[in-house]
């Protein structure tokens, strides 16, 4: 299967900086319809990478190929037309005077006919639960409302590739789940390729594969279960430790030995109630009468 | 009880008296004790940011009034005499960019203290010290605050507020965008300031784990109204009600509830953190299993 994104030996250094390169020799591929999570500590280069993919950075080393098009100043619009991006700060994203105009903007750019545009905008606002706010100025929305509107822009545009840069960081717990569920639906229904930059372990768990960036380098690449099995070290990678691992560590401190390796919530719960209902022993330990 | 903060029937409408008027707070009454730690939670758009921006009079009540220690803020409070209030109440905004403006990070952090009368050299030294407190090394001092990653900007904004040594610290989703390590460190830092220096803290957050671990008092907002208030135990003790309000219980409480379905009981009350959960599990662990580790 052909890759939808290919990144080869990408490097970038911000202009003024006597700092180190923000990206250094990064290479990876993304398959069509894949869900890829990118994680890493603050300042590791995640947003820089996202901007590079969207043709927003004049990188001088390496190549980026999106849908068969090699990114260059000449092809940047061809590349951008395939990508819907939600920025880390939604304020950097809004261009319309009203929420409705803003969601329509991407469609106007793509010369979608007006009647079609109106239905698509209305449907998108409905899917993110922001219909009531169609005529409001984006700047007057609450933080979470802004993030919902940013997602509506993507829903309306229906791009091939979606890049989410911490797009759910200001949503309430259920809102976050609802927006994640919406992205999952799009991913399924439209074979959308998803790249999600996140510190949220649930969001990372939704991915087929996780890339770990550290100080501009790609240091690891694996399926979520393998990444999550690293326990306490996950903190260094810019991810939270899964709850089951935190609980396992707390139990260990109290003289109880849980099964080794990454446990899903369900596996951990099952092991616990079975151990508790077994009055003489735990399944992992032989009894010493 | 010595009271630090009192909201008395506070109402707030954005663009009041215009066709675009948007009511955002409706008759909110609430008190926070001196040295208290209040968490404000609620659905997106429920009025949390609007509520806490009353505390330094960035927004002034349309109706009702509030007091913060010796300060009283009413609909007619003028901007003329707000300087002492702004020094007393430090605020970290939801979007950190909005509070950065100087040309270097060091100057940005030093601005507040200098504005309130500290000598320049002292303020710059304090800025360097604050920078390390928020996990950024000295190499950042001379860089522009706008040429930073999202999480780094957040840290600089926090450093700038802490440098003013406020007595009341108001935090609007202060850990959004921070990596989990940074989140833990910042929450621990706020907690230290609360316990050791007696700061009164008001925290807006969607992280129920942090509410369970740090807050002493929780206020739940819905559509501009304060709909529930109590201790974390009281608020999280009613998971169904919380879910009906778009909120959730902490992971540990959810986990414990799932175990309840299998007959496990919680004599000390529903545990809200991993360590509280482990305590209660250990207490009822079968003897043979726990003894030989
Ligand atoms: N406009 C800029 N000018 C100069 N340096 C920058 C600029 N933006 C970011 N940097 C630097 O580049 C590095 C990578 O930043 P980037 O924004 O890609 O990090 P990130 O992984 O997205 O972090 P976060 O989790 O905090 O959002 C950081 O060290 C940052 O200080
Ligand atoms: N400048 C403004 N003009 C008009 N309405 C506003 C303005 N700022 C906020 N609002 C509205 O007031 C209501 C409360 O907003 P607020 O920002 O207080 O919510 P919040 O609880 O902080 O939400 P979030 O969790 O998403 O940050 C929302 O419906 C919002 O759209
Ligand atoms: Mg970033
Ligand atoms: Mg808010």
Coordinates of C-alpha atoms and ligand atoms in Angstrom, one line a residue:
Chain A
X1 CA 0.0 0.0 0.0
X2 CA 1.3 3.4 -0.9
X3 CA 2.0 5.9 1.9
X4 CA -0.1 9.0 2.2
X5 CA 2.7 10.9 4.0
X6 CA 6.4 10.3 3.7
X7 CA 8.8 12.3 5.7
X8 CA 12.5 11.8 5.0
X9 CA 15.4 13.2 7.0
X10 CA 13.5 16.4 7.9
X11 CA 15.3 19.1 9.9
X12 CA 14.4 22.7 10.8
X13 CA 16.0 25.4 12.9
X14 CA 14.1 28.6 13.8
X15 CA 15.8 31.6 12.3
X16 CA 17.1 33.8 15.2
X17 CA 18.0 30.9 17.4
X18 CA 21.3 30.1 18.9
X19 CA 19.1 27.2 20.1
X20 CA 19.4 23.6 18.9
X21 CA 17.4 22.5 15.8
X22 CA 13.7 22.1 16.6
X23 CA 13.6 19.1 14.3
X24 CA 16.6 17.0 13.4
X25 CA 16.7 14.1 10.9
X26 CA 13.1 13.0 11.3
X27 CA 11.9 10.2 9.0
X28 CA 8.6 8.3 9.1
X29 CA 5.7 7.2 6.9
X30 CA 2.0 7.3 7.4
X31 CA -0.4 4.8 5.8
X32 CA -3.7 5.9 4.3
X33 CA -6.5 5.6 6.9
X34 CA -4.0 5.2 9.7
X35 CA -4.4 7.0 13.1
X36 CA -1.0 8.1 14.3
X37 CA -0.4 9.8 17.6
X38 CA 2.7 12.0 18.2
X39 CA 3.8 12.5 21.8
X40 CA 6.7 14.2 23.5
X41 CA 7.5 16.6 26.3
X42 CA 6.9 20.4 26.0
X43 CA 9.2 21.9 23.4
X44 CA 10.2 18.6 21.9
X45 CA 9.1 19.7 18.4
X46 CA 5.6 18.3 17.8
X47 CA 4.0 21.5 16.7
X48 CA 7.0 22.4 14.5
X49 CA 6.6 19.0 12.8
X50 CA 2.8 19.6 12.3
X51 CA 3.6 23.0 10.7
X52 CA 6.2 21.5 8.5
X53 CA 3.7 18.9 7.1
X54 CA 1.3 21.7 6.3
X55 CA 3.9 23.7 4.4
X56 CA 4.1 26.4 7.0
X57 CA 7.8 26.2 7.6
X58 CA 10.6 26.9 5.1
X59 CA 12.7 23.8 6.0
X60 CA 15.9 23.4 4.1
X61 CA 16.8 19.8 4.8
X62 CA 14.7 16.7 4.0
X63 CA 11.6 16.0 2.0
X64 CA 7.9 15.8 2.9
X65 CA 5.6 14.0 0.4
X66 CA 1.8 14.2 0.9
X67 CA -0.5 12.1 -1.3
X68 CA 2.3 11.7 -3.8
X69 CA 3.0 15.4 -4.0
X70 CA 6.5 16.5 -2.9
X71 CA 6.2 19.6 -0.8
X72 CA 7.9 22.7 -2.2
X73 CA 7.0 26.4 -2.5
X74 CA 5.4 25.5 -5.9
X75 CA 3.2 22.7 -4.5
X76 CA 2.3 24.0 -1.1
X77 CA -1.3 24.6 -2.0
X78 CA -1.7 21.1 -3.5
X79 CA -0.4 19.8 -0.2
X80 CA -2.4 22.0 2.0
X81 CA -5.6 21.2 0.1
X82 CA -5.3 17.6 1.5
X83 CA -4.8 18.6 5.1
X84 CA -7.2 19.9 7.7
X85 CA -5.2 21.2 10.7
X86 CA -6.4 22.2 14.2
X87 CA -3.8 24.5 15.8
X88 CA -2.8 24.3 19.5
X89 CA -4.3 27.7 20.2
X90 CA -7.6 28.0 18.3
X91 CA -7.3 31.8 18.4
X92 CA -4.5 31.4 15.8
X93 CA -7.0 29.7 13.5
X94 CA -10.0 31.9 13.3
X95 CA -10.4 34.2 10.3
X96 CA -14.2 34.7 10.0
X97 CA -16.2 37.5 11.7
X98 CA -18.8 34.9 12.8
X99 CA -18.6 31.3 13.7
X100 CA -20.5 30.4 10.6
X101 CA -18.2 32.4 8.3
X102 CA -15.3 30.8 9.9
X103 CA -16.5 27.3 9.3
X104 CA -17.3 28.2 5.7
X105 CA -13.9 29.8 5.1
X106 CA -12.2 26.5 4.2
X107 CA -15.0 25.6 1.8
X108 CA -14.9 29.0 0.1
X109 CA -11.2 28.6 -0.5
X110 CA -12.0 25.3 -2.2
X111 CA -14.7 26.9 -4.3
X112 CA -17.5 24.8 -3.0
X113 CA -20.9 26.1 -4.5
X114 CA -22.8 28.3 -2.1
X115 CA -25.9 26.2 -1.5
X116 CA -23.8 23.2 -0.8
X117 CA -21.6 25.2 1.5
X118 CA -24.5 26.4 3.6
X119 CA -25.7 22.8 4.2
X120 CA -22.2 21.6 5.0
X121 CA -21.6 24.4 7.5
X122 CA -24.9 23.8 9.2
X123 CA -24.3 20.1 9.4
X124 CA -20.8 20.6 10.8
X125 CA -21.9 23.0 13.5
X126 CA -24.7 20.5 14.5
X127 CA -22.2 17.7 14.8
X128 CA -20.0 19.6 17.3
X129 CA -23.1 21.0 19.1
X130 CA -22.4 24.6 18.2
X131 CA -25.5 25.5 16.1
X132 CA -26.7 28.0 18.6
X133 CA -23.5 30.0 18.3
X134 CA -23.5 30.3 14.5
X135 CA -23.8 34.1 14.5
X136 CA -21.3 34.8 17.3
X137 CA -17.9 36.2 16.9
X138 CA -15.3 33.4 17.4
X139 CA -13.3 35.6 19.8
X140 CA -16.3 35.8 22.2
X141 CA -16.5 32.1 22.7
X142 CA -15.2 30.2 25.8
X143 CA -12.1 28.1 25.4
X144 CA -13.8 24.8 24.9
X145 CA -16.4 26.4 22.5
X146 CA -13.5 27.6 20.3
X147 CA -12.1 24.1 20.1
X148 CA -15.4 22.8 19.0
X149 CA -15.7 25.4 16.3
X150 CA -12.2 24.6 15.1
X151 CA -13.3 21.0 14.7
X152 CA -16.5 22.0 12.9
X153 CA -14.2 23.7 10.3
X154 CA -12.6 20.3 9.6
X155 CA -15.9 18.4 9.6
X156 CA -17.2 20.7 6.9
X157 CA -14.0 20.5 4.8
X158 CA -13.8 16.7 4.9
X159 CA -10.0 16.6 4.2
X160 CA -8.1 13.4 3.5
X161 CA -5.7 14.1 6.4
X162 CA -6.5 15.6 9.8
X163 CA -3.8 17.0 12.0
X164 CA -4.9 17.7 15.6
X165 CA -2.5 19.7 17.7
X166 CA -3.8 19.2 21.2
X167 CA -7.2 19.9 19.9
X168 CA -9.2 18.7 23.0
X169 CA -7.0 20.3 25.7
X170 CA -9.8 22.7 26.9
X171 CA -12.8 20.5 26.7
X172 CA -14.8 19.2 29.7
X173 CA -14.3 15.4 30.2
X174 CA -17.5 14.4 28.3
X175 CA -16.9 17.0 25.6
X176 CA -13.5 15.6 25.1
X177 CA -14.9 12.1 24.7
X178 CA -17.6 13.3 22.4
X179 CA -15.1 15.1 20.1
X180 CA -12.8 12.1 20.1
X181 CA -15.8 9.9 19.2
X182 CA -16.6 12.3 16.3
X183 CA -13.0 12.1 15.0
X184 CA -13.2 8.3 15.3
X185 CA -16.4 8.3 13.2
X186 CA -14.8 10.4 10.5
X187 CA -11.8 8.2 10.6
X188 CA -14.0 5.2 10.0
X189 CA -16.6 6.6 7.6
X190 CA -14.3 8.6 5.4
X191 CA -11.0 6.6 5.8
X192 CA -9.6 9.8 7.2
X193 CA -5.9 9.7 8.1
X194 CA -5.5 11.2 11.6
X195 CA -2.3 12.6 13.1
X196 CA -3.0 13.6 16.7
X197 CA -0.5 15.4 18.8
X198 CA -1.4 14.9 22.4
X199 CA -0.4 14.5 26.0
X200 CA -3.7 12.7 26.7
X201 CA -3.3 9.0 27.2
X202 CA -6.8 8.2 26.1
X203 CA -6.3 10.0 22.9
X204 CA -3.0 8.3 22.3
X205 CA -4.6 5.0 23.0
X206 CA -7.0 5.6 20.1
X207 CA -4.0 5.5 17.7
X208 CA -2.8 2.6 15.6
X209 CA 0.8 3.7 16.2
X210 CA 2.6 6.2 18.4
X211 CA 5.6 8.3 17.5
X212 CA 7.7 9.7 20.3
X213 CA 9.6 12.9 19.7
X214 CA 12.4 14.1 22.0
X215 CA 14.4 17.3 21.5
X216 CA 13.7 17.3 17.8
X217 CA 14.5 13.6 17.3
X218 CA 12.2 10.7 16.6
X219 CA 13.2 8.3 19.3
X220 CA 10.5 5.7 19.3
X221 CA 7.7 4.3 17.2
X222 CA 5.4 1.5 18.3
X223 CA 1.8 0.3 19.0
X224 CA 0.1 1.9 22.0
X225 CA 0.2 -1.2 24.2
X226 CA 4.0 -1.5 23.8
X227 CA 4.5 2.2 24.5
X228 CA 2.2 2.1 27.6
X229 CA 4.1 -1.0 29.0
X230 CA 7.0 1.3 29.9
X231 CA 5.3 2.4 33.1
X232 CA 7.1 5.2 34.9
X233 CA 9.3 6.0 32.0
X234 CA 6.3 7.3 30.1
X235 CA 6.6 10.6 32.0
X236 CA 9.9 11.2 30.3
X237 CA 8.3 10.7 27.0
X238 CA 5.7 13.4 27.6
X239 CA 2.8 11.0 28.4
X240 CA 1.0 10.3 31.5
X241 CA 1.3 6.9 33.2
X242 CA -1.9 4.9 32.6
X243 CA -4.1 4.7 35.6
X244 CA -3.7 0.9 35.9
X245 CA 0.1 1.4 36.1
X246 CA -0.3 4.0 38.8
X247 CA -2.6 1.7 40.8
X248 CA -0.2 -1.2 40.3
X249 CA 2.7 0.9 41.7
X250 CA 0.6 2.0 44.7
X251 CA -0.4 -1.6 45.4
X252 CA 3.2 -2.8 45.1
X253 CA 4.2 -0.2 47.8
X254 CA 1.6 -1.9 50.0
X255 CA 3.0 -5.3 49.5
X256 CA 0.6 -6.6 46.8
X257 CA 2.1 -7.8 43.5
X258 CA 0.0 -7.2 40.4
X259 CA 0.5 -9.0 37.1
X260 CA 3.4 -7.6 35.1
X261 CA 3.1 -5.7 31.8
X262 CA 0.5 -3.2 30.6
X263 CA -3.0 -4.0 31.9
X264 CA -6.1 -2.5 30.5
X265 CA -8.6 -1.2 33.0
X266 CA -10.8 -4.2 32.5
X267 CA -7.9 -6.7 32.9
X268 CA -6.8 -5.0 36.1
X269 CA -10.4 -4.9 37.5
X270 CA -10.9 -8.5 36.8
X271 CA -7.6 -9.5 38.5
X272 CA -8.5 -7.4 41.5
X273 CA -12.0 -8.7 42.1
X274 CA -10.9 -12.3 41.5
X275 CA -8.0 -11.9 44.0
X276 CA -10.4 -10.3 46.5
X277 CA -13.0 -13.0 46.3
X278 CA -10.3 -15.7 46.6
X279 CA -9.8 -15.7 50.4
X280 CA -6.6 -17.8 50.5
X281 CA -4.4 -16.6 47.7
X282 CA -3.8 -14.3 44.7
X283 CA -3.6 -15.9 41.3
X284 CA 0.0 -14.7 40.8
X285 CA 1.4 -16.0 44.1
X286 CA 1.6 -19.5 45.4
X287 CA 0.2 -19.9 48.9
X288 CA 2.4 -20.5 51.9
X289 CA 0.2 -21.9 54.6
Chain B
X1 CA -14.0 31.1 59.7
X2 CA -12.1 34.0 58.2
X3 CA -13.4 34.5 54.7
X4 CA -11.2 35.4 51.7
X5 CA -13.7 35.6 49.0
X6 CA -17.4 36.3 48.9
X7 CA -19.7 36.4 45.9
X8 CA -23.0 38.0 46.7
X9 CA -25.7 37.4 44.1
X10 CA -23.2 38.2 41.3
X11 CA -24.7 38.4 37.8
X12 CA -22.7 39.2 34.6
X13 CA -23.8 39.9 31.1
X14 CA -21.4 40.3 28.2
X15 CA -22.2 43.5 26.1
X16 CA -25.0 44.3 28.4
X17 CA -27.5 46.9 27.1
X18 CA -26.7 45.9 23.5
X19 CA -28.6 43.6 21.1
X20 CA -25.7 41.2 21.5
X21 CA -26.1 40.9 25.2
X22 CA -25.1 37.5 26.4
X23 CA -25.9 36.5 30.0
X24 CA -23.0 34.5 31.5
X25 CA -23.5 34.5 35.3
X26 CA -26.7 34.4 37.1
X27 CA -27.1 35.1 40.8
X28 CA -23.9 33.4 42.0
X29 CA -23.3 33.4 45.8
X30 CA -20.3 31.6 47.2
X31 CA -17.7 32.0 49.9
X32 CA -14.1 30.7 50.0
X33 CA -12.4 30.7 53.4
X34 CA -9.1 32.4 54.0
X35 CA -6.3 30.0 52.8
X36 CA -8.9 27.9 51.0
X37 CA -8.5 25.9 47.9
X38 CA -11.5 26.1 45.6
X39 CA -11.9 24.2 42.3
X40 CA -14.4 25.4 39.8
X41 CA -15.7 22.8 37.4
X42 CA -18.4 22.6 34.7
X43 CA -19.3 22.1 31.1
X44 CA -17.7 24.2 28.3
X45 CA -19.3 27.6 28.3
X46 CA -20.8 27.2 31.8
X47 CA -19.3 30.5 33.0
X48 CA -16.1 29.4 34.9
X49 CA -13.8 31.9 33.2
X50 CA -16.3 34.6 33.5
X51 CA -16.7 33.9 37.2
X52 CA -13.1 34.0 38.1
X53 CA -12.3 37.1 36.1
X54 CA -14.5 39.0 38.5
X55 CA -11.9 38.3 41.2
X56 CA -9.4 40.9 39.9
X57 CA -12.1 43.1 38.3
X58 CA -11.1 42.3 34.8
X59 CA -14.8 41.8 34.5
X60 CA -17.1 43.7 36.9
X61 CA -20.4 42.3 38.1
X62 CA -23.5 43.6 36.2
X63 CA -25.5 42.9 39.4
X64 CA -24.5 42.0 42.9
X65 CA -21.0 42.4 44.3
X66 CA -18.0 40.5 45.6
X67 CA -15.3 40.9 48.2
X68 CA -11.8 39.6 48.0
X69 CA -10.1 40.1 51.4
X70 CA -10.1 43.9 52.0
X71 CA -11.3 44.7 48.4
X72 CA -15.0 45.2 47.4
X73 CA -15.9 45.0 43.7
X74 CA -19.3 46.4 42.6
X75 CA -20.9 47.2 39.2
X76 CA -19.6 50.8 39.7
X77 CA -16.0 50.0 40.7
X78 CA -13.7 52.2 38.6
X79 CA -10.5 51.2 37.0
X80 CA -8.6 54.0 38.8
X81 CA -8.0 52.1 42.0
X82 CA -7.4 48.6 40.9
X83 CA -3.6 48.4 41.2
X84 CA -3.5 47.1 44.8
X85 CA -6.2 44.5 43.9
X86 CA -4.3 43.3 40.8
X87 CA -1.2 42.8 43.0
X88 CA -3.2 41.0 45.6
X89 CA -4.9 38.6 43.1
X90 CA -2.6 37.0 40.6
X91 CA -4.4 35.5 37.6
X92 CA -3.1 32.9 35.1
X93 CA -5.4 33.1 32.1
X94 CA -6.8 30.3 30.0
X95 CA -4.8 31.3 27.0
X96 CA -1.3 32.2 28.1
X97 CA -0.3 34.1 25.0
X98 CA -2.8 36.8 26.0
X99 CA -0.7 37.7 29.0
X100 CA 2.8 37.8 27.4
X101 CA 4.0 41.0 25.9
X102 CA 7.6 42.0 26.6
X103 CA 10.5 41.5 24.2
X104 CA 12.3 39.0 26.4
X105 CA 11.1 36.3 28.8
X106 CA 13.1 37.8 31.6
X107 CA 11.6 41.2 31.2
X108 CA 8.1 39.7 30.9
X109 CA 8.4 37.9 34.2
X110 CA 10.0 41.0 35.8
X111 CA 7.3 43.3 34.6
X112 CA 4.8 42.7 37.4
X113 CA 7.1 43.1 40.3
X114 CA 8.7 46.2 38.8
X115 CA 5.2 47.6 38.1
X116 CA 4.5 47.2 41.8
X117 CA 7.7 49.0 42.9
X118 CA 10.5 46.5 42.9
X119 CA 13.9 47.8 41.7
X120 CA 14.9 46.6 38.3
X121 CA 17.9 44.5 39.3
X122 CA 15.9 42.8 42.0
X123 CA 13.0 42.1 39.6
X124 CA 15.3 40.6 37.0
X125 CA 17.0 38.4 39.5
X126 CA 13.6 37.3 40.7
X127 CA 12.6 36.6 37.1
X128 CA 15.6 34.2 36.7
X129 CA 14.7 32.4 39.9
X130 CA 11.0 32.0 38.8
X131 CA 12.1 30.7 35.5
X132 CA 13.8 27.7 37.1
X133 CA 10.8 27.2 39.4
X134 CA 8.6 26.6 36.3
X135 CA 11.1 24.2 34.7
X136 CA 12.9 26.4 32.2
X137 CA 16.6 26.9 32.4
X138 CA 18.5 30.2 32.3
X139 CA 19.1 29.9 28.5
X140 CA 15.5 31.1 28.0
X141 CA 15.9 34.4 29.8
X142 CA 16.8 36.5 26.8
X143 CA 14.5 34.8 24.3
X144 CA 11.2 36.2 23.1
X145 CA 8.2 34.9 24.9
X146 CA 6.4 34.5 21.6
X147 CA 9.0 32.1 20.1
X148 CA 8.2 29.3 22.4
X149 CA 6.2 26.1 22.3
X150 CA 2.6 26.1 23.8
X151 CA 3.7 24.5 27.0
X152 CA 6.7 26.8 27.4
X153 CA 4.5 29.9 27.0
X154 CA 2.2 28.5 29.7
X155 CA 5.2 28.1 32.0
X156 CA 6.4 31.7 31.4
X157 CA 2.9 33.1 32.1
X158 CA 2.8 31.2 35.4
X159 CA 6.2 32.5 36.3
X160 CA 5.1 36.0 35.7
X161 CA 2.2 35.7 38.0
X162 CA 4.1 34.0 40.8
X163 CA 6.8 36.7 40.7
X164 CA 4.2 39.2 42.0
X165 CA 3.8 37.2 45.2
X166 CA 0.0 37.4 45.1
X167 CA -2.0 36.4 48.2
X168 CA -4.8 35.0 46.1
X169 CA -3.9 32.8 43.1
X170 CA -6.5 32.4 40.4
X171 CA -5.7 29.7 37.8
X172 CA -7.8 29.2 34.7
X173 CA -6.9 25.7 33.3
X174 CA -3.2 26.3 34.2
X175 CA -2.1 22.9 33.1
X176 CA -3.8 22.7 29.7
X177 CA -1.0 22.1 27.2
X178 CA 1.6 21.1 29.8
X179 CA 3.1 17.7 29.5
X180 CA 2.1 15.3 32.4
X181 CA 5.4 15.8 34.2
X182 CA 5.0 19.6 34.0
X183 CA 1.4 19.3 35.1
X184 CA 2.4 17.4 38.1
X185 CA 5.2 19.8 39.0
X186 CA 3.0 22.9 38.6
X187 CA 0.2 21.4 40.6
X188 CA 2.7 20.5 43.4
X189 CA 4.1 24.0 43.2
X190 CA 0.7 25.6 43.7
X191 CA 0.0 23.2 46.5
X192 CA 3.2 24.2 48.3
X193 CA 2.4 27.9 47.9
X194 CA -1.0 27.1 49.4
X195 CA 0.2 25.1 52.3
X196 CA 3.5 26.9 53.2
X197 CA 2.6 30.5 52.3
X198 CA -1.1 30.3 53.0
X199 CA -2.2 31.4 49.5
X200 CA -5.9 31.2 48.7
X201 CA -6.3 29.3 45.5
X202 CA -9.1 29.3 42.9
X203 CA -8.5 26.7 40.2
X204 CA -10.6 26.2 37.1
X205 CA -10.0 22.8 35.7
X206 CA -11.3 19.9 33.6
X207 CA -8.9 17.5 35.3
X208 CA -10.9 15.7 37.9
X209 CA -7.8 13.9 39.2
X210 CA -6.4 17.3 40.3
X211 CA -9.6 18.3 41.9
X212 CA -9.6 15.1 43.9
X213 CA -6.0 15.4 44.9
X214 CA -5.7 19.1 45.8
X215 CA -9.0 21.0 46.2
X216 CA -10.7 21.5 49.6
X217 CA -13.9 22.9 48.1
X218 CA -15.6 22.3 44.7
X219 CA -18.1 24.6 42.9
X220 CA -20.0 23.2 39.9
X221 CA -21.2 25.7 37.3
X222 CA -24.0 25.1 34.7
X223 CA -25.3 27.7 32.4
X224 CA -24.1 30.6 34.5
X225 CA -25.4 29.2 37.7
X226 CA -23.7 27.7 40.7
X227 CA -25.5 24.4 40.8
X228 CA -23.6 22.5 43.5
X229 CA -20.9 23.1 46.0
X230 CA -19.2 20.9 48.5
X231 CA -16.1 18.9 49.4
X232 CA -14.5 16.7 46.7
X233 CA -16.0 13.7 48.6
X234 CA -19.5 15.2 48.4
X235 CA -19.3 16.2 44.8
X236 CA -17.7 13.0 43.5
X237 CA -20.0 10.9 45.7
X238 CA -22.8 11.3 43.2
X239 CA -21.3 10.1 39.8
X240 CA -24.7 9.9 38.1
X241 CA -25.4 13.6 38.8
X242 CA -22.0 14.6 37.6
X243 CA -22.3 12.7 34.3
X244 CA -25.7 14.4 33.8
X245 CA -23.7 17.6 34.0
X246 CA -21.1 16.6 31.4
X247 CA -18.6 16.0 34.1
X248 CA -16.9 12.9 35.3
X249 CA -15.5 11.3 38.4
X250 CA -11.7 10.8 38.8
X251 CA -10.3 7.6 37.3
X252 CA -9.9 6.0 40.8
X253 CA -13.5 6.6 41.6
X254 CA -14.7 5.2 38.3
X255 CA -12.5 2.1 38.9
X256 CA -13.8 1.7 42.4
X257 CA -17.4 1.9 41.1
X258 CA -16.7 -0.8 38.6
X259 CA -15.4 -3.0 41.4
X260 CA -18.5 -2.3 43.4
X261 CA -20.5 -4.1 40.7
X262 CA -18.4 -7.2 41.6
X263 CA -19.3 -7.0 45.3
X264 CA -16.3 -5.0 46.5
X265 CA -17.2 -2.5 49.2
X266 CA -15.6 0.8 50.3
X267 CA -15.9 1.2 54.1
X268 CA -13.9 4.5 54.0
X269 CA -16.1 6.0 51.3
X270 CA -15.5 5.9 47.5
X271 CA -11.8 6.4 47.0
X272 CA -10.9 9.3 44.7
X273 CA -7.2 8.8 44.1
X274 CA -5.0 5.9 43.2
X275 CA -3.4 5.8 46.6
X276 CA -6.7 6.0 48.5
X277 CA -7.9 3.1 46.3
X278 CA -4.8 1.1 47.0
X279 CA -5.2 1.7 50.8
X280 CA -8.7 0.3 50.8
X281 CA -7.8 -2.6 48.6
X282 CA -4.8 -3.5 50.8
X283 CA -7.0 -3.3 53.9
X284 CA -9.2 -6.1 52.6
X285 CA -6.6 -8.1 50.7
X286 CA -6.7 -11.8 51.5
X287 CA -3.9 -12.6 54.0
X288 CA -2.0 -15.3 52.1
X289 CA -1.6 -13.1 49.1
X290 CA -0.2 -10.0 50.7
X291 CA 2.1 -11.5 53.3
X292 CA 4.9 -13.0 51.3
X293 CA 6.1 -10.3 48.9
Ligands
LIG1 N1 8.5 30.8 16.6 C1 9.5 30.2 17.2 N2 10.8 30.8 17.2 C2 11.8 30.2 17.7 N3 11.8 29.1 18.4 C3 10.6 28.4 18.5 C4 9.4 29.0 17.9 N4 8.4 28.1 18.2 C5 8.9 27.1 18.9 N5 10.2 27.3 19.1 C6 11.2 26.4 19.8 O1 11.2 25.2 19.1 C7 11.2 24.0 19.9 C8 10.0 23.1 19.5 O2 8.8 23.8 19.7 P1 7.4 23.1 19.4 O3 6.4 24.2 19.4 O4 7.5 22.4 18.1 O5 7.2 22.2 20.6 P2 6.0 21.2 21.0 O6 6.6 19.8 21.0 O7 4.9 21.5 20.2 O8 5.8 21.6 22.6 P3 4.4 21.8 23.4 O9 4.1 20.4 24.0 O10 4.9 22.7 24.5 O11 3.4 22.4 22.5 C9 11.0 24.6 21.4 O12 12.2 24.5 22.0 C10 10.6 26.0 21.2 O13 11.2 26.8 22.2
LIG2 N1 -16.5 38.3 25.2 C1 -17.7 37.6 25.2 N2 -18.8 38.1 24.6 C2 -19.9 37.4 24.6 N3 -20.1 36.2 25.2 C3 -19.1 35.7 25.8 C4 -17.8 36.3 25.9 N4 -16.9 35.5 26.6 C5 -17.6 34.4 26.9 N5 -18.9 34.5 26.5 C6 -20.0 33.5 26.7 O1 -20.3 33.4 28.0 C7 -20.5 32.0 28.4 C8 -19.5 31.6 29.5 O2 -18.2 31.7 29.0 P1 -16.9 31.3 29.9 O3 -15.7 31.6 29.1 O4 -17.1 31.8 31.2 O5 -17.1 29.7 29.9 P2 -16.2 28.6 30.6 O6 -17.0 27.9 31.6 O7 -14.9 29.2 31.0 O8 -15.9 27.5 29.4 P3 -14.6 26.7 28.9 O9 -14.5 25.5 29.8 O10 -15.0 26.3 27.5 O11 -13.5 27.6 29.0 C9 -20.3 31.2 27.1 O12 -21.5 30.8 26.5 C10 -19.5 32.1 26.2 O13 -19.9 31.9 24.8
LIG3 MG1 3.0 22.3 20.6
LIG4 MG1 -12.9 29.1 30.3

